[in-house]
PDB file of C-alpha atoms in Angstrom:
ATOM      1  CA  MET Q   5     -75.925  93.172 158.694  1.00 65.00           C
ATOM      2  CA  ASP Q   6     -75.235  96.650 157.351  1.00 86.00           C
ATOM      3  CA  CYS Q   7     -77.011  96.335 153.994  1.00 90.00           C
ATOM      4  CA  GLU Q   8     -80.637  97.204 153.470  1.00 93.00           C
ATOM      5  CA  TYR Q   9     -82.638  97.738 150.301  1.00 94.00           C
ATOM      6  CA  ILE Q  10     -85.852  99.332 149.135  1.00 95.00           C
ATOM      7  CA  THR Q  11     -87.739  99.332 145.853  1.00 97.00           C
ATOM      8  CA  PHE Q  12     -88.920 102.637 144.366  1.00 97.00           C
ATOM      9  CA  GLY Q  13     -90.971 103.616 141.344  1.00 97.00           C
ATOM     10  CA  MET Q  14     -90.114 107.197 140.382  1.00 95.00           C
ATOM     11  CA  GLY Q  15     -90.904 107.396 136.681  1.00 92.00           C
ATOM     12  CA  CYS Q  16     -88.311 106.127 134.240  1.00 91.00           C
ATOM     13  CA  PHE Q  17     -86.103 103.645 136.054  1.00 93.00           C
ATOM     14  CA  TRP Q  18     -82.979 104.923 134.314  1.00 87.00           C
ATOM     15  CA  GLY Q  19     -83.300 108.300 136.042  1.00 86.00           C
ATOM     16  CA  ALA Q  20     -84.414 106.789 139.346  1.00 89.00           C
ATOM     17  CA  GLU Q  21     -81.351 104.571 139.434  1.00 91.00           C
ATOM     18  CA  LYS Q  22     -79.008 107.403 138.429  1.00 87.00           C
ATOM     19  CA  ARG Q  23     -80.293 109.653 141.209  1.00 88.00           C
ATOM     20  CA  PHE Q  24     -78.927 107.330 143.890  1.00 92.00           C
ATOM     21  CA  TRP Q  25     -75.482 106.630 142.400  1.00 89.00           C
ATOM     22  CA  GLU Q  26     -73.796 109.559 144.140  1.00 84.00           C
ATOM     23  CA  VAL Q  27     -75.353 108.900 147.558  1.00 91.00           C
ATOM     24  CA  LYS Q  28     -72.783 108.211 150.262  1.00 92.00           C
ATOM     25  CA  GLY Q  29     -73.499 104.748 151.622  1.00 93.00           C
ATOM     26  CA  LEU Q  30     -74.939 103.371 148.378  1.00 94.00           C
ATOM     27  CA  LYS Q  31     -73.859  99.798 147.689  1.00 95.00           C
ATOM     28  CA  THR Q  32     -75.525  99.211 144.316  1.00 95.00           C
ATOM     29  CA  THR Q  33     -78.683  99.636 142.289  1.00 96.00           C
ATOM     30  CA  VAL Q  34     -80.617  97.411 139.909  1.00 98.00           C
ATOM     31  CA  VAL Q  35     -83.689  98.166 137.832  1.00 98.00           C
ATOM     32  CA  GLY Q  36     -86.707  96.042 137.125  1.00 98.00           C
ATOM     33  CA  TYR Q  37     -90.455  95.711 137.304  1.00 98.00           C
ATOM     34  CA  SER Q  38     -92.853  95.368 140.259  1.00 98.00           C
ATOM     35  CA  GLY Q  39     -96.434  95.897 141.262  1.00 97.00           C
ATOM     36  CA  GLY Q  40     -98.128  94.127 138.370  1.00 97.00           C
ATOM     37  CA  LYS Q  41     -99.696  90.828 137.454  1.00 97.00           C
ATOM     38  CA  THR Q  42     -97.496  89.463 134.654  1.00 97.00           C
ATOM     39  CA  ASP Q  43     -94.700  87.042 135.524  1.00 98.00           C
ATOM     40  CA  ASN Q  44     -91.275  87.810 134.024  1.00 97.00           C
ATOM     41  CA  PRO Q  45     -92.402  90.771 131.919  1.00 98.00           C
ATOM     42  CA  THR Q  46     -90.271  92.322 129.205  1.00 98.00           C
ATOM     43  CA  TYR Q  47     -89.637  96.039 128.836  1.00 97.00           C
ATOM     44  CA  GLU Q  48     -91.926  96.144 125.813  1.00 97.00           C
ATOM     45  CA  GLU Q  49     -94.726  94.408 127.742  1.00 98.00           C
ATOM     46  CA  VAL Q  50     -94.392  96.811 130.683  1.00 98.00           C
ATOM     47  CA  CYS Q  51     -94.419  99.808 128.315  1.00 95.00           C
ATOM     48  CA  SER Q  52     -97.658  98.517 126.767  1.00 96.00           C
ATOM     49  CA  GLY Q  53     -99.431  99.198 130.062  1.00 95.00           C
ATOM     50  CA  GLN Q  54    -100.962  95.717 130.045  1.00 96.00           C
ATOM     51  CA  THR Q  55     -98.840  94.141 132.808  1.00 98.00           C
ATOM     52  CA  GLY Q  56     -99.678  96.519 135.646  1.00 97.00           C
ATOM     53  CA  HIS Q  57     -95.976  96.754 136.542  1.00 98.00           C
ATOM     54  CA  ALA Q  58     -94.083  99.920 137.380  1.00 98.00           C
ATOM     55  CA  GLU Q  59     -90.513 100.566 136.302  1.00 97.00           C
ATOM     56  CA  VAL Q  60     -88.613 100.399 139.592  1.00 98.00           C
ATOM     57  CA  ALA Q  61     -85.131 100.760 141.012  1.00 97.00           C
ATOM     58  CA  GLN Q  62     -83.915  98.674 143.919  1.00 97.00           C
ATOM     59  CA  ILE Q  63     -81.544 100.694 146.041  1.00 96.00           C
ATOM     60  CA  PHE Q  64     -79.059  98.746 148.195  1.00 96.00           C
ATOM     61  CA  PHE Q  65     -77.393 100.857 150.864  1.00 96.00           C
ATOM     62  CA  ASN Q  66     -75.223 100.650 153.946  1.00 95.00           C
ATOM     63  CA  ASN Q  67     -77.538 101.547 156.819  1.00 91.00           C
ATOM     64  CA  ASN Q  68     -74.514 102.465 158.956  1.00 93.00           C
ATOM     65  CA  LYS Q  69     -73.689 105.285 156.505  1.00 95.00           C
ATOM     66  CA  ILE Q  70     -77.127 106.472 155.426  1.00 94.00           C
ATOM     67  CA  SER Q  71     -80.453 105.953 157.135  1.00 92.00           C
ATOM     68  CA  TYR Q  72     -83.627 104.637 155.635  1.00 91.00           C
ATOM     69  CA  LYS Q  73     -85.194 108.008 156.491  1.00 92.00           C
ATOM     70  CA  GLN Q  74     -82.522 109.779 154.404  1.00 94.00           C
ATOM     71  CA  ILE Q  75     -83.152 107.404 151.490  1.00 95.00           C
ATOM     72  CA  LEU Q  76     -86.881 108.209 151.713  1.00 95.00           C
ATOM     73  CA  ASN Q  77     -86.098 111.947 151.705  1.00 93.00           C
ATOM     74  CA  ILE Q  78     -84.200 111.517 148.442  1.00 92.00           C
ATOM     75  CA  PHE Q  79     -87.177 109.618 147.019  1.00 94.00           C
ATOM     76  CA  TRP Q  80     -89.576 112.497 147.802  1.00 93.00           C
ATOM     77  CA  GLN Q  81     -87.186 115.110 146.381  1.00 89.00           C
ATOM     78  CA  ALA Q  82     -86.224 113.208 143.237  1.00 88.00           C
ATOM     79  CA  HIS Q  83     -89.614 113.090 141.526  1.00 89.00           C
ATOM     80  CA  ASP Q  84     -93.151 114.469 141.694  1.00 91.00           C
ATOM     81  CA  PRO Q  85     -95.247 112.088 143.810  1.00 94.00           C
ATOM     82  CA  THR Q  86     -98.418 114.086 143.053  1.00 94.00           C
ATOM     83  CA  THR Q  87     -98.727 113.185 139.372  1.00 93.00           C
ATOM     84  CA  LEU Q  88    -100.655 109.979 138.757  1.00 95.00           C
ATOM     85  CA  ASN Q  89     -98.927 107.663 136.269  1.00 95.00           C
ATOM     86  CA  ARG Q  90     -96.661 110.407 135.031  1.00 92.00           C
ATOM     87  CA  GLN Q  91     -93.229 111.951 135.502  1.00 87.00           C
ATOM     88  CA  GLY Q  92     -92.661 114.851 133.126  1.00 82.00           C
ATOM     89  CA  ASN Q  93     -93.088 113.655 129.554  1.00 82.00           C
ATOM     90  CA  ASP Q  94     -93.177 109.998 130.624  1.00 87.00           C
ATOM     91  CA  VAL Q  95     -96.834 108.985 130.805  1.00 92.00           C
ATOM     92  CA  GLY Q  96     -98.282 105.573 131.653  1.00 95.00           C
ATOM     93  CA  THR Q  97     -98.908 103.313 134.609  1.00 96.00           C
ATOM     94  CA  GLN Q  98     -95.317 102.050 134.425  1.00 97.00           C
ATOM     95  CA  TYR Q  99     -94.122 105.547 135.443  1.00 95.00           C
ATOM     96  CA  ARG Q 100     -96.149 105.775 138.636  1.00 97.00           C
ATOM     97  CA  SER Q 101     -94.719 106.830 141.956  1.00 97.00           C
ATOM     98  CA  ALA Q 102     -94.389 103.779 144.209  1.00 98.00           C
ATOM     99  CA  ILE Q 103     -92.688 102.531 147.329  1.00 98.00           C
ATOM    100  CA  TYR Q 104     -92.576  98.772 147.743  1.00 98.00           C
ATOM    101  CA  PHE Q 105     -91.401  98.086 151.269  1.00 97.00           C
ATOM    102  CA  HIS Q 106     -89.674  94.874 152.327  1.00 95.00           C
ATOM    103  CA  ASN Q 107     -90.486  94.511 156.020  1.00 95.00           C
ATOM    104  CA  GLN Q 108     -92.566  95.894 158.884  1.00 95.00           C
ATOM    105  CA  GLU Q 109     -89.925  98.414 159.948  1.00 94.00           C
ATOM    106  CA  GLN Q 110     -89.777  99.849 156.431  1.00 94.00           C
ATOM    107  CA  GLU Q 111     -93.566  99.960 156.253  1.00 96.00           C
ATOM    108  CA  ASN Q 112     -93.709 101.978 159.472  1.00 96.00           C
ATOM    109  CA  SER Q 113     -91.022 104.362 158.217  1.00 95.00           C
ATOM    110  CA  VAL Q 114     -92.756 104.804 154.872  1.00 96.00           C
ATOM    111  CA  LYS Q 115     -96.091 105.607 156.512  1.00 96.00           C
ATOM    112  CA  THR Q 116     -94.436 108.181 158.785  1.00 96.00           C
ATOM    113  CA  ALA Q 117     -92.574 109.735 155.848  1.00 95.00           C
ATOM    114  CA  LEU Q 118     -95.762 109.794 153.775  1.00 95.00           C
ATOM    115  CA  LYS Q 119     -97.586 111.759 156.480  1.00 94.00           C
ATOM    116  CA  LYS Q 120     -94.757 114.315 156.553  1.00 93.00           C
ATOM    117  CA  ALA Q 121     -94.664 114.541 152.749  1.00 94.00           C
ATOM    118  CA  GLU Q 122     -98.427 115.137 152.615  1.00 94.00           C
ATOM    119  CA  LYS Q 123     -97.865 118.297 154.659  1.00 93.00           C
ATOM    120  CA  ILE Q 124     -95.157 119.556 152.288  1.00 91.00           C
ATOM    121  CA  PHE Q 125     -96.709 118.953 148.863  1.00 92.00           C
ATOM    122  CA  LYS Q 126     -99.527 121.255 147.814  1.00 89.00           C
ATOM    123  CA  LYS Q 127    -101.333 118.538 145.817  1.00 93.00           C
ATOM    124  CA  PRO Q 128    -102.434 115.088 147.017  1.00 96.00           C
ATOM    125  CA  ILE Q 129     -99.727 112.428 146.867  1.00 96.00           C
ATOM    126  CA  THR Q 130    -100.518 109.547 144.509  1.00 97.00           C
ATOM    127  CA  THR Q 131     -97.618 107.290 145.515  1.00 97.00           C
ATOM    128  CA  GLU Q 132     -98.549 103.623 145.657  1.00 97.00           C
ATOM    129  CA  VAL Q 133     -97.350 102.170 148.972  1.00 97.00           C
ATOM    130  CA  LYS Q 134     -97.424  98.419 149.533  1.00 97.00           C
ATOM    131  CA  ALA Q 135     -95.340  95.399 150.401  1.00 97.00           C
ATOM    132  CA  LEU Q 136     -93.099  94.149 147.623  1.00 97.00           C
ATOM    133  CA  ASP Q 137     -94.705  91.067 146.154  1.00 96.00           C
ATOM    134  CA  LYS Q 138     -92.286  90.259 143.350  1.00 97.00           C
ATOM    135  CA  PHE Q 139     -89.400  91.985 141.664  1.00 98.00           C
ATOM    136  CA  TYR Q 140     -88.431  91.080 138.115  1.00 98.00           C
ATOM    137  CA  LEU Q 141     -84.967  92.145 137.052  1.00 98.00           C
ATOM    138  CA  ALA Q 142     -85.033  94.223 133.853  1.00 98.00           C
ATOM    139  CA  GLU Q 143     -83.063  93.174 130.830  1.00 97.00           C
ATOM    140  CA  VAL Q 144     -79.275  93.620 130.913  1.00 96.00           C
ATOM    141  CA  ASN Q 145     -79.351  96.557 128.486  1.00 94.00           C
ATOM    142  CA  HIS Q 146     -81.445  98.540 131.012  1.00 93.00           C
ATOM    143  CA  GLN Q 147     -79.031  98.056 133.934  1.00 96.00           C
ATOM    144  CA  ASP Q 148     -76.740 101.060 134.517  1.00 92.00           C
ATOM    145  CA  TYR Q 149     -78.376 102.548 131.430  1.00 87.00           C
ATOM    146  CA  PHE Q 150     -77.451 106.165 132.079  1.00 80.00           C
ATOM    147  CA  ALA Q 151     -73.779 105.299 132.616  1.00 84.00           C
ATOM    148  CA  ASN Q 152     -73.682 103.150 129.486  1.00 87.00           C
ATOM    149  CA  ASN Q 153     -75.688 105.542 127.280  1.00 80.00           C
ATOM    150  CA  PRO Q 154     -74.958 109.116 128.414  1.00 73.00           C
ATOM    151  CA  ASN Q 155     -75.406 110.570 124.930  1.00 76.00           C
ATOM    152  CA  VAL Q 156     -78.828 109.099 124.241  1.00 69.00           C
ATOM    153  CA  PRO Q 157     -81.080 112.139 123.663  1.00 62.00           C
ATOM    154  CA  TYR Q 158     -83.493 111.116 126.442  1.00 62.00           C
ATOM    155  CA  CYS Q 159     -80.635 110.942 128.950  1.00 58.00           C
ATOM    156  CA  THR Q 160     -79.026 114.135 127.690  1.00 56.00           C
ATOM    157  CA  PHE Q 161     -82.162 116.286 127.590  1.00 53.00           C
ATOM    158  CA  VAL Q 162     -84.426 114.754 130.249  1.00 57.00           C
ATOM    159  CA  ILE Q 163     -82.511 112.798 132.890  1.00 56.00           C
ATOM    160  CA  ALA Q 164     -79.272 114.796 133.118  1.00 55.00           C
ATOM    161  CA  PRO Q 165     -80.914 118.208 133.762  1.00 55.00           C
ATOM    162  CA  LYS Q 166     -83.209 116.691 136.418  1.00 57.00           C
ATOM    163  CA  ILE Q 167     -80.293 115.008 138.181  1.00 58.00           C
ATOM    164  CA  ASN Q 168     -78.171 118.172 138.020  1.00 58.00           C
ATOM    165  CA  LYS Q 169     -80.994 120.227 139.516  1.00 56.00           C
ATOM    166  CA  LEU Q 170     -81.500 117.716 142.356  1.00 51.00           C
ATOM    167  CA  GLU Q 171     -77.787 117.475 143.109  1.00 54.00           C
ATOM    168  CA  LYS Q 172     -77.640 121.251 143.623  1.00 56.00           C
ATOM    169  CA  LYS Q 173     -80.177 120.876 146.436  1.00 55.00           C
TER     170      LYS Q 173
END
């Protein structure tokens, strides 16, 4: 099987999802909620901070074209894993940095990558790392949000400049 997937929390899931769209070997992305206690949460419930869930993107990729290690490198570069419950102006537990691994091999890779990242970042890394318990698909209007809403001020002034800066790297 050439398809593998991982679940990341990197702040707003719209930007997290968008960051992976141009990656060679990407199959697809979906956004949703993980890491909390509420079953089948809504966007509004997650934004309230009461569910314990993070906004997450599941990244499905062809592991014959891009390695799990390369996907993890993009994760570390695409957001600030040293800010607790915050990415830029987005503040709240739903915006936390998180890696929810799906199997033992991923767990081992994540732990190795985390050790390397700790040597690179000047501040302590706050990324939550744990096995994926449950993933709840976000509402339809949140899927492919950036592509469907490129002129929304948040996308225009927050997501687009971040993505452009990362793509230049």
